[in-house]
Short mmCIF file of C-alpha atoms (C1' of nucleotides) in Angstrom, two decimals:
data_model
loop_
_atom_site.label_atom_id
_atom_site.label_comp_id
_atom_site.label_asym_id
_atom_site.label_seq_id
_atom_site.Cartn_x
_atom_site.Cartn_y
_atom_site.Cartn_z
CA MET V 140 95.68 82.89 130.97
CA ASP V 141 93.27 82.66 128.11
CA THR V 142 92.27 85.98 126.68
CA THR V 143 89.64 84.63 124.38
CA ASP V 144 86.86 85.70 126.69
CA GLN V 145 87.86 89.29 126.20
CA ALA V 146 87.60 88.89 122.46
CA ASP V 147 86.14 92.05 120.96
CA VAL V 148 83.57 90.15 118.96
CA PHE V 149 81.95 88.98 122.16
CA LYS V 150 81.88 92.26 124.00
CA GLY V 151 78.61 92.76 125.81
CA LEU V 152 77.77 89.08 125.93
CA THR V 153 77.51 87.07 129.13
CA GLU V 154 80.00 84.34 129.92
CA ASP V 155 77.31 81.75 129.47
CA HIS V 156 76.54 82.96 126.00
CA ILE V 157 80.19 83.07 125.06
CA ARG V 158 80.71 79.56 126.33
CA SER V 159 77.79 78.40 124.27
CA ILE V 160 79.07 80.21 121.18
CA LEU V 161 82.53 78.73 121.56
CA GLY V 162 80.88 75.37 121.92
CA GLU V 163 79.34 75.71 118.47
CA GLY V 164 82.76 76.14 116.88
CA ARG V 165 85.31 73.63 115.72
CA HIS V 166 88.65 73.62 117.46
CA LYS V 167 91.80 73.33 115.46
CA ARG V 168 95.53 73.38 116.22
CA ILE V 169 98.08 74.58 113.69
CA ALA V 170 101.81 73.94 113.77
CA PRO V 171 104.32 76.73 113.12
CA ARG V 172 104.57 77.67 109.42
CA GLU V 173 101.48 75.65 108.66
CA ALA V 174 98.58 77.39 106.95
CA LEU V 175 95.16 77.72 108.55
CA PHE V 176 93.81 78.63 105.14
CA ARG V 177 95.32 79.69 101.85
CA GLN V 178 94.32 82.36 99.44
CA ASP V 179 92.02 81.05 96.76
CA ASP V 180 90.76 78.36 99.07
CA ALA V 181 87.01 78.38 99.31
CA ALA V 182 86.60 80.11 102.65
CA SER V 183 84.26 77.97 104.64
CA HIS V 184 84.98 79.17 108.15
CA CYS V 185 85.81 82.25 110.08
CA TYR V 186 88.19 81.92 112.98
CA LEU V 187 88.99 83.22 116.40
CA VAL V 188 92.57 82.89 117.58
CA ARG V 189 92.62 81.39 121.06
CA GLN V 190 96.33 81.13 121.51
CA GLY V 191 99.37 81.78 119.37
CA ARG V 192 99.93 84.04 116.43
CA LEU V 193 99.07 84.05 112.75
CA LYS V 194 100.20 86.23 109.91
CA LEU V 195 97.80 87.20 107.18
CA ALA V 196 99.52 87.64 103.87
CA LYS V 197 98.85 87.91 100.19
CA LEU V 198 101.06 86.44 97.52
CA ASN V 199 101.21 87.62 93.95
CA GLU V 200 101.84 85.49 90.90
CA HIS V 201 105.59 85.77 91.25
CA GLY V 202 105.52 84.62 94.84
CA LYS V 203 106.08 88.06 96.25
CA GLU V 204 104.39 88.46 99.59
CA ALA V 205 102.70 91.38 101.31
CA ILE V 206 101.81 90.96 104.95
CA ILE V 207 98.37 92.30 105.69
CA ARG V 208 98.59 92.06 109.45
CA TYR V 209 99.41 89.87 112.38
CA LEU V 210 96.74 88.19 114.45
CA GLY V 211 97.08 87.49 118.15
CA SER V 212 94.84 85.71 120.59
CA GLY V 213 91.33 87.10 120.86
CA GLN V 214 91.39 88.28 117.27
CA PHE V 215 88.99 87.31 114.59
CA THR V 216 89.52 86.69 110.92
CA ALA V 217 88.02 85.59 107.62
CA ALA V 218 84.67 87.08 108.50
CA VAL V 219 84.83 88.80 105.13
CA ALA V 220 84.93 85.62 103.18
CA VAL V 221 82.30 83.88 105.22
CA MET V 222 79.81 86.69 104.87
CA LYS V 223 80.30 87.07 101.15
CA ASP V 224 80.86 83.37 100.78
CA GLY V 225 83.59 84.06 98.30
CA LEU V 226 87.21 83.21 98.16
CA TYR V 227 89.37 84.78 100.78
CA PRO V 228 92.18 86.55 99.03
CA VAL V 229 94.77 86.06 101.76
CA SER V 230 96.58 83.23 103.46
CA ALA V 231 96.85 82.71 107.20
CA ILE V 232 100.09 81.14 108.35
CA ALA V 233 100.93 80.23 111.92
CA MET V 234 104.04 81.88 113.32
CA GLU V 235 104.02 79.61 116.34
CA LYS V 236 101.83 76.80 117.63
CA THR V 237 98.37 78.25 117.35
CA ASP V 238 94.89 77.25 118.50
CA VAL V 239 91.81 78.54 116.77
CA ILE V 240 88.09 78.00 116.78
CA GLY V 241 86.21 78.11 113.51
CA TRP V 242 82.57 78.58 112.59
CA ASN V 243 81.01 78.06 109.20
CA LYS V 244 78.65 80.49 107.58
CA GLU V 245 75.39 78.94 108.70
CA THR V 246 76.48 78.78 112.31
CA MET V 247 77.81 82.30 112.18
CA THR V 248 74.63 83.69 110.68
CA THR V 249 72.52 81.92 113.24
CA LEU V 250 74.71 83.24 116.01
CA MET V 251 74.52 86.79 114.70
CA ARG V 252 70.76 86.61 114.58
CA ARG V 253 70.60 85.22 118.10
CA TYR V 254 73.15 87.70 119.48
CA PRO V 255 72.90 90.93 117.47
CA ASP V 256 75.76 92.36 119.49
CA ILE V 257 78.10 90.14 117.52
CA ALA V 258 77.18 91.97 114.31
CA ILE V 259 77.57 95.33 115.95
CA ASN V 260 80.91 94.38 117.45
CA MET V 261 82.10 93.12 114.12
CA LEU V 262 81.09 96.42 112.60
CA ASN V 263 83.25 98.27 115.08
CA ILE V 264 86.17 95.94 114.61
CA LEU V 265 86.01 96.38 110.87
CA LEU V 266 85.86 100.13 111.22
CA VAL V 267 89.10 100.12 113.15
CA ARG V 268 90.71 97.77 110.70
CA ILE V 269 89.70 99.76 107.66
CA ASP V 270 91.23 102.77 109.31
CA ASP V 271 94.44 100.86 109.80
CA VAL V 272 94.68 99.61 106.23
CA GLN V 273 93.88 103.04 104.90
CA GLN V 274 96.59 104.51 107.05
CA ARG V 275 99.13 102.03 105.75
CA TYR V 276 97.97 102.50 102.20
CA PHE V 277 98.48 106.18 102.73
CA GLU V 278 101.96 105.67 104.11
CA VAL V 279 103.03 103.42 101.30
CA CYS V 280 101.78 106.01 98.82
CA THR V 281 103.38 109.03 100.36
CA GLU V 282 106.42 107.97 102.35
CA GLN V 283 109.86 106.62 101.61
CA VAL V 284 111.01 103.20 102.56
CA ALA V 285 113.00 104.05 105.69
CA GLN V 286 110.10 105.97 107.10
CA ARG V 287 107.72 103.10 106.44
CA ILE V 288 110.08 100.66 108.10
CA ALA V 289 110.22 102.90 111.15
CA ARG V 290 106.45 103.02 111.33
CA ALA V 291 106.21 99.28 110.87
CA LEU V 292 108.59 98.65 113.75
CA LEU V 293 106.66 101.03 115.96
CA ARG V 294 103.38 99.43 115.02
CA LEU V 295 104.76 95.98 115.78
CA MET V 296 106.23 97.29 119.00
CA ARG V 297 102.83 98.46 120.12
CA THR V 298 100.95 95.32 119.10
CA ALA V 299 103.55 92.69 119.91
CA GLY V 300 106.17 94.34 122.07
CA SER V 301 107.29 93.52 125.59
CA LYS V 302 109.70 95.14 127.96
CA ALA V 303 113.26 93.85 127.74
CA PRO V 304 116.32 94.90 129.76
CA ASP V 305 117.71 97.00 126.92
CA GLY V 306 114.48 98.34 125.45
CA ILE V 307 111.27 97.00 124.00
CA SER V 308 111.54 93.72 122.21
CA ILE V 309 109.24 92.56 119.43
CA ASP V 310 107.97 89.12 120.32
CA ILE V 311 107.56 87.76 116.83
CA PRO V 312 110.20 85.93 114.89
CA LEU V 313 110.66 88.69 112.38
CA SER V 314 112.92 88.20 109.39
CA ARG V 315 114.18 91.00 107.20
CA GLN V 316 112.06 89.48 104.48
CA SER V 317 108.92 89.75 106.62
CA ILE V 318 109.56 93.39 107.31
CA ALA V 319 110.17 93.93 103.62
CA ASP V 320 106.87 92.29 102.76
CA TYR V 321 105.14 94.33 105.42
CA THR V 322 106.46 97.62 104.13
CA GLY V 323 106.61 96.96 100.42
CA THR V 324 110.35 96.82 99.90
CA THR V 325 113.15 94.25 99.72
CA LEU V 326 115.08 92.42 102.39
CA TYR V 327 118.28 94.15 101.29
CA THR V 328 116.92 97.61 101.85
CA VAL V 329 115.53 96.54 105.21
CA SER V 330 118.86 95.09 106.21
CA ARG V 331 120.74 98.23 105.27
CA THR V 332 118.25 100.42 107.06
CA LEU V 333 118.28 98.38 110.24
CA SER V 334 122.07 98.27 110.19
CA ALA V 335 122.18 102.03 109.98
CA TRP V 336 119.80 102.36 112.90
CA GLU V 337 121.79 99.88 114.90
CA ARG V 338 124.88 101.99 114.32
CA SER V 339 122.89 104.99 115.54
CA GLY V 340 121.94 103.05 118.66
CA TRP V 341 118.21 103.13 117.97
CA ILE V 342 117.74 99.38 117.84
CA LYS V 343 119.49 96.09 118.44
CA THR V 344 119.00 93.25 116.03
CA GLY V 345 119.63 89.57 115.83
CA ARG V 346 118.48 86.72 113.69
CA GLU V 347 114.71 87.28 113.36
CA ARG V 348 114.74 89.39 116.48
CA ILE V 349 114.56 93.13 117.04
CA VAL V 350 114.79 95.21 120.19
CA ILE V 351 113.94 98.87 120.01
CA THR V 352 116.24 100.73 122.34
CA ASP V 353 115.28 104.26 121.37
CA PRO V 354 111.61 104.41 120.39
CA HIS V 355 111.62 108.17 120.59
CA ALA V 356 114.25 108.45 117.89
CA LEU V 357 112.25 106.15 115.65
CA VAL V 358 109.08 108.12 116.23
CA SER V 359 110.62 111.43 115.37
CA PHE V 360 112.30 109.90 112.34
CA SER V 361 109.03 108.45 111.12
CA GLU V 362 107.35 111.82 111.37
CA ALA V 363 110.11 113.85 109.76
CA MET E 202 67.20 109.81 87.99
CA ASP E 203 68.04 109.56 91.64
CA THR E 204 69.84 106.37 92.57
CA THR E 205 69.75 106.98 96.29
CA ASP E 206 66.91 104.57 96.78
CA GLN E 207 69.15 101.78 95.60
CA ALA E 208 71.75 102.72 98.19
CA ASP E 209 73.30 99.57 99.57
CA VAL E 210 72.82 100.72 103.15
CA PHE E 211 69.09 100.60 102.67
CA LYS E 212 68.84 97.28 100.96
CA GLY E 213 65.93 95.27 102.26
CA LEU E 214 64.03 98.28 103.57
CA THR E 215 60.70 99.44 102.20
CA GLU E 216 60.38 102.70 100.34
CA ASP E 217 58.37 104.14 103.19
CA HIS E 218 61.08 103.40 105.67
CA ILE E 219 63.76 104.82 103.42
CA ARG E 220 61.74 107.98 102.95
CA SER E 221 61.39 108.32 106.68
CA ILE E 222 65.09 107.71 107.23
CA LEU E 223 66.05 110.28 104.64
CA GLY E 224 63.68 112.65 106.36
CA GLU E 225 65.65 112.39 109.58
CA GLY E 226 68.84 113.54 107.87
CA ARG E 227 70.11 117.02 107.09
CA HIS E 228 70.47 117.91 103.44
CA LYS E 229 73.53 119.72 102.27
CA ARG E 230 74.86 120.93 98.95
CA ILE E 231 78.57 121.24 98.26
CA ALA E 232 80.20 123.17 95.45
CA PRO E 233 83.02 121.69 93.39
CA ARG E 234 86.36 121.66 95.25
CA GLU E 235 84.62 122.45 98.48
CA ALA E 236 85.11 120.11 101.43
CA LEU E 237 82.26 118.23 103.05
CA PHE E 238 84.55 117.54 105.97
CA ARG E 239 88.27 117.72 106.59
CA GLN E 240 90.63 115.36 108.29
CA ASP E 241 91.02 116.19 111.96
CA ASP E 242 87.61 117.78 112.09
CA ALA E 243 85.47 116.36 114.81
CA ALA E 244 83.32 114.03 112.78
CA SER E 245 79.77 114.71 113.80
CA HIS E 246 77.86 113.23 110.89
CA CYS E 247 77.93 110.39 108.48
CA TYR E 248 76.77 111.03 104.95
CA LEU E 249 75.03 109.51 102.01
CA VAL E 250 75.80 110.93 98.57
CA ARG E 251 72.56 111.66 96.72
CA GLN E 252 74.03 113.20 93.64
CA GLY E 253 77.48 114.12 92.46
CA ARG E 254 80.85 112.82 93.39
CA LEU E 255 83.29 113.16 96.25
CA LYS E 256 86.86 112.13 96.67
CA LEU E 257 88.12 110.84 99.98
CA ALA E 258 91.73 111.71 100.55
CA LYS E 259 94.39 111.94 103.20
CA LEU E 260 97.07 114.60 103.32
CA ASN E 261 100.42 114.33 105.04
CA GLU E 262 102.32 117.15 106.70
CA HIS E 263 104.08 118.11 103.48
CA GLY E 264 100.80 118.42 101.63
CA LYS E 265 101.23 115.19 99.75
CA GLU E 266 97.89 113.58 99.10
CA ALA E 267 96.70 110.01 98.78
CA ILE E 268 93.26 109.37 97.41
CA ILE E 269 91.48 106.69 99.38
CA ARG E 270 88.57 106.33 97.04
CA TYR E 271 85.90 108.08 95.05
CA LEU E 272 82.31 108.22 96.22
CA GLY E 273 79.38 108.29 93.86
CA SER E 274 75.68 108.62 94.47
CA GLY E 275 74.19 106.02 96.74
CA GLN E 276 77.42 105.62 98.64
CA PHE E 277 77.93 106.13 102.31
CA THR E 278 80.80 107.58 104.24
CA ALA E 279 82.19 108.62 107.62
CA ALA E 280 80.41 105.81 109.41
CA VAL E 281 83.76 105.04 111.01
CA ALA E 282 84.02 108.35 112.72
CA VAL E 283 80.45 108.46 113.88
CA MET E 284 80.56 105.02 115.43
CA LYS E 285 83.85 105.60 117.20
CA ASP E 286 83.00 109.26 117.73
CA GLY E 287 86.59 110.15 117.07
CA LEU E 288 88.26 112.29 114.49
CA TYR E 289 87.93 111.12 110.95
CA PRO E 290 91.38 110.88 109.44
CA VAL E 291 90.39 111.74 105.87
CA SER E 292 88.93 114.67 103.98
CA ALA E 293 86.00 114.58 101.59
CA ILE E 294 86.17 116.99 98.71
CA ALA E 295 83.49 117.47 96.06
CA MET E 296 84.60 116.90 92.49
CA GLU E 297 81.42 118.38 91.13
CA LYS E 298 78.25 119.89 92.54
CA THR E 299 77.23 117.34 95.12
CA ASP E 300 74.20 116.74 97.31
CA VAL E 301 74.44 114.74 100.49
CA ILE E 302 72.32 113.85 103.46
CA GLY E 303 73.94 113.67 106.88
CA TRP E 304 72.93 112.06 110.15
CA ASN E 305 74.52 112.63 113.50
CA LYS E 306 75.47 109.86 115.84
CA GLU E 307 72.31 109.82 117.95
CA THR E 308 70.04 109.71 114.95
CA MET E 309 72.16 107.03 113.33
CA THR E 310 72.17 104.85 116.41
CA THR E 311 68.45 105.20 116.77
CA LEU E 312 67.93 104.31 113.14
CA MET E 313 70.17 101.27 113.39
CA ARG E 314 68.20 100.03 116.37
CA ARG E 315 64.92 100.59 114.61
CA TYR E 316 66.13 99.04 111.33
CA PRO E 317 68.74 96.38 112.13
CA ASP E 318 69.18 95.78 108.41
CA ILE E 319 71.11 99.02 108.24
CA ALA E 320 73.79 97.62 110.51
CA ILE E 321 73.97 94.39 108.59
CA ASN E 322 74.18 96.20 105.29
CA MET E 323 76.91 98.41 106.62
CA LEU E 324 78.80 95.34 107.68
CA ASN E 325 78.66 93.97 104.17
CA ILE E 326 79.65 97.26 102.63
CA LEU E 327 82.64 97.51 104.91
CA LEU E 328 83.71 93.99 104.08
CA VAL E 329 83.83 94.84 100.40
CA ARG E 330 85.60 98.08 101.05
CA ILE E 331 88.25 96.56 103.27
CA ASP E 332 88.90 94.06 100.54
CA ASP E 333 89.35 96.85 98.08
CA VAL E 334 91.81 98.82 100.19
CA GLN E 335 93.78 95.71 100.96
CA GLN E 336 93.96 94.92 97.28
CA ARG E 337 95.26 98.37 96.52
CA TYR E 338 97.68 98.27 99.40
CA PHE E 339 98.96 95.03 97.99
CA GLU E 340 99.32 96.50 94.53
CA VAL E 341 101.16 99.52 95.74
CA CYS E 342 103.53 97.23 97.65
CA THR E 343 104.28 94.80 94.89
CA GLU E 344 103.74 96.45 91.54
CA GLN E 345 105.48 99.10 89.54
CA VAL E 346 103.98 102.43 88.78
CA ALA E 347 102.77 101.80 85.24
CA GLN E 348 100.97 98.67 86.31
CA ARG E 349 99.26 100.48 89.16
CA ILE E 350 98.15 103.26 86.85
CA ALA E 351 96.66 100.69 84.51
CA ARG E 352 94.74 99.10 87.36
CA ALA E 353 93.56 102.48 88.58
CA LEU E 354 92.20 103.39 85.16
CA LEU E 355 90.43 100.06 84.91
CA ARG E 356 88.98 100.44 88.38
CA LEU E 357 87.73 103.93 87.58
CA MET E 358 86.40 102.68 84.28
CA ARG E 359 84.31 100.09 86.07
CA THR E 360 83.01 102.40 88.78
CA ALA E 361 82.65 105.63 86.84
CA GLY E 362 82.82 104.71 83.18
CA SER E 363 80.29 105.18 80.43
CA LYS E 364 80.19 104.16 76.82
CA ALA E 365 81.57 106.74 74.42
CA PRO E 366 81.83 106.58 70.61
CA ASP E 367 85.54 105.78 70.72
CA GLY E 368 85.69 103.61 73.84
CA ILE E 369 84.78 103.87 77.49
CA SER E 370 85.07 107.28 79.00
CA ILE E 371 85.73 108.00 82.65
CA ASP E 372 83.15 110.43 83.89
CA ILE E 373 85.22 112.16 86.53
CA PRO E 374 87.31 115.23 85.93
CA LEU E 375 90.56 113.43 86.42
CA SER E 376 93.81 115.34 86.42
CA ARG E 377 97.23 113.72 86.15
CA GLN E 378 97.76 114.81 89.73
CA SER E 379 94.63 112.96 90.87
CA ILE E 380 95.77 109.78 89.22
CA ALA E 381 99.16 110.23 90.82
CA ASP E 382 97.59 110.63 94.25
CA TYR E 383 95.44 107.61 93.61
CA THR E 384 98.35 105.40 92.65
CA GLY E 385 101.08 106.76 94.83
CA THR E 386 103.27 108.38 92.22
CA THR E 387 103.84 111.81 90.67
CA LEU E 388 101.99 113.69 87.99
CA TYR E 389 105.08 113.57 85.76
CA THR E 390 105.26 109.83 85.75
CA VAL E 391 101.53 109.62 85.10
CA SER E 392 101.82 112.01 82.20
CA ARG E 393 104.66 110.06 80.62
CA THR E 394 102.84 106.78 81.07
CA LEU E 395 99.58 108.03 79.62
CA SER E 396 101.40 109.59 76.70
CA ALA E 397 103.02 106.26 75.95
CA TRP E 398 99.68 104.48 76.06
CA GLU E 399 98.13 107.09 73.86
CA ARG E 400 100.89 106.49 71.31
CA SER E 401 100.08 102.77 71.55
CA GLY E 402 96.43 103.54 70.90
CA TRP E 403 95.18 102.17 74.21
CA ILE E 404 93.66 105.41 75.44
CA LYS E 405 92.78 108.92 74.40
CA THR E 406 93.40 111.77 76.78
CA GLY E 407 92.47 115.36 77.18
CA ARG E 408 92.51 117.90 79.94
CA GLU E 409 91.16 116.02 82.98
CA ARG E 410 89.50 113.52 80.68
CA ILE E 411 90.40 109.99 79.71
CA VAL E 412 88.80 107.59 77.27
CA ILE E 413 89.91 103.99 77.29
CA THR E 414 89.88 102.73 73.74
CA ASP E 415 91.50 99.37 74.33
CA PRO E 416 90.57 98.02 77.76
CA HIS E 417 91.84 94.60 76.86
CA ALA E 418 95.35 95.88 76.30
CA LEU E 419 95.30 97.63 79.64
CA VAL E 420 94.06 94.53 81.41
CA SER E 421 96.71 92.30 80.00
CA PHE E 422 99.35 94.91 80.74
CA SER E 423 98.17 95.22 84.34
CA GLU E 424 98.46 91.49 84.82
CA ALA E 425 101.83 91.03 83.17
"C1'" DC A 47 93.42 138.34 74.63
"C1'" DG A 48 95.63 137.64 78.84
"C1'" DC A 49 95.31 134.78 82.95
"C1'" DT A 50 95.38 130.55 85.29
"C1'" DC A 51 95.55 125.90 85.62
"C1'" DT A 52 96.91 121.57 83.49
"C1'" DA A 53 99.88 118.78 80.76
"C1'" DT A 54 104.19 117.51 78.26
"C1'" DT A 55 108.94 116.64 77.88
"C1'" DG A 56 113.93 116.59 78.73
"C1'" DA A 57 117.76 116.50 81.85
"C1'" DT A 58 119.36 115.11 86.16
"C1'" DA A 59 119.46 113.11 90.60
"C1'" DA A 60 117.91 110.22 94.11
"C1'" DA A 61 115.89 106.19 95.81
"C1'" DC A 62 115.59 101.70 95.45
"C1'" DC A 63 116.15 97.03 93.50
"C1'" DT A 64 118.88 93.20 91.77
"C1'" DC A 65 122.55 90.17 91.82
"C1'" DA A 66 126.49 88.09 93.81
"C1'" DA A 67 129.36 86.78 97.35
"C1'" DA A 68 130.67 86.54 102.03
"C1'" DT A 69 129.44 85.99 106.76
"C1'" DA A 70 126.74 84.92 110.92
"C1'" DC A 71 123.55 82.10 113.27
"C1'" DA A 72 120.68 78.12 115.08
"C1'" DG A 73 119.71 73.66 115.11
"C1'" DT A 74 121.05 68.63 114.24
"C1'" DG A 75 123.28 64.50 114.59
"C1'" DG A 76 127.50 62.48 115.47
"C1'" DC Z 212 131.28 69.67 122.19
"C1'" DC Z 213 131.90 70.09 117.35
"C1'" DA Z 214 131.40 69.94 112.58
"C1'" DC Z 215 127.73 70.32 109.28
"C1'" DT Z 216 123.76 72.18 107.00
"C1'" DG Z 217 120.38 75.19 105.91
"C1'" DT Z 218 118.72 79.62 106.50
"C1'" DA Z 219 119.20 84.55 107.64
"C1'" DT Z 220 121.84 88.53 107.19
"C1'" DT Z 221 125.21 91.83 105.56
"C1'" DT Z 222 127.50 94.47 102.19
"C1'" DG Z 223 129.19 96.10 97.72
"C1'" DA Z 224 128.66 97.20 92.83
"C1'" DG Z 225 125.84 98.34 89.28
"C1'" DG Z 226 121.51 99.14 87.04
"C1'" DT Z 227 116.58 100.50 86.83
"C1'" DT Z 228 112.85 102.93 88.14
"C1'" DT Z 229 110.98 106.89 89.59
"C1'" DA Z 230 111.11 111.57 91.52
"C1'" DT Z 231 112.54 116.22 90.99
"C1'" DC Z 232 113.34 120.42 88.61
"C1'" DA Z 233 112.79 123.50 84.89
"C1'" DA Z 234 111.03 125.10 80.90
"C1'" DT Z 235 107.32 125.05 77.46
"C1'" DA Z 236 102.99 124.24 75.43
"C1'" DG Z 237 97.96 123.83 75.54
"C1'" DA Z 238 93.04 124.58 77.28
"C1'" DG Z 239 89.55 126.91 79.19
"C1'" DC Z 240 87.52 131.16 81.07
"C1'" DG Z 241 86.30 135.81 81.88
#
DNA sequence: CGCTCTATTGATAAACCTCAAATACAGTGG
DNA sequence: CCACTGTATTTGAGGTTTATCAATAGAGCG
């Protein structure tokens, strides 16, 4: 099933309108690990994910990475860059085979004028997102690593989790390095922490795979 | 001089319209250290700062604080809460005597319908802001404390600095604790770092007062 | 001048990172 | 099916950064 039609940006629009909007965009398919766009590219398009999953990340000069967030189908990105027509300071890398539709600035502006709901929806989406970044900024400022890792797992569980026989499994190939980048630490610390939790029976781990067997324990740990 | 009329939210509107919009709002004066609103209050209004300065901050259970950003005159806040009519997860505390105008949700919605430019402006403002938080999130994830402090000073210099005889002075009463909350560290580390920079001749400090005498040094340090 | 709040500084401890080496895992081609 | 290869992960030792605690000094205010 294609969830694109439930995309938040198009809330309130009729199916006909959505079809017509999608028609104005350019389809594109990205292979796993390939980049949809890179930071410091001139950002010419904004994109809607139709299928698959992208990670948005920033890299610093030394190649260290911080993951901004993960994007699933129905989610929108790079609107920032397109509106300001500046450089987009993050890279979008496919985690699996991913289909997107892109619109350039002119098209987008035209569409927003024609369907003001798009602008209003975008406003609401951004409000939620700013909340989320602020929350994570807050956590990274005030909490210790283990706590942040716990929160990250829970967040990923909620946004990308599915029921498994032994708990809730996170359906993203998730390396220790990714988690480290996501929480602002190193893969070693992540590894140690996850090992400890596995010994406690809170999670089960494998190569790039995590199953949360005791979410409650994680929650109460993250709030301690 | 009142800079409210140049508020970004009202860009593109005529003076008459702005006057009428301001007229719909409720004026309010806040004393230093008083709160305009607190996190977990029901957020009933969004606000424009007419004069003075607010800090937006989040507190965790243990009383540890993270400063989200500073708000000067002409800046807008709490739009998030009003649009989602939820709780606003941050507190706004006056750093000096501050005047604001507030609108409740109904009024705001009406105004946005009547003047669509408000919505579009808000969109652009949010885009910039989200960029800013993401940048800081990134910094706090990847950089060491001293570097983050340098960036914070430079940021404050740009947004709240004015020319002084011996350099550029930051016009906010800025305690070591505030800087610590802003950069995710402790007042002790801030104090040590600032002392070192003062010995190097990069800055001059006093009680809640900082003058940057050698911005260039700070910049190159922050990028090292 | 005494009171309160802020800042400095040293000593110490804790958290975390770095480096190195060993091990586990998944996919590939024979 | 198996060995091989490249990557991911684990774990230990040791070092660095940063937080914590405690004590002292300074600044502003009534």
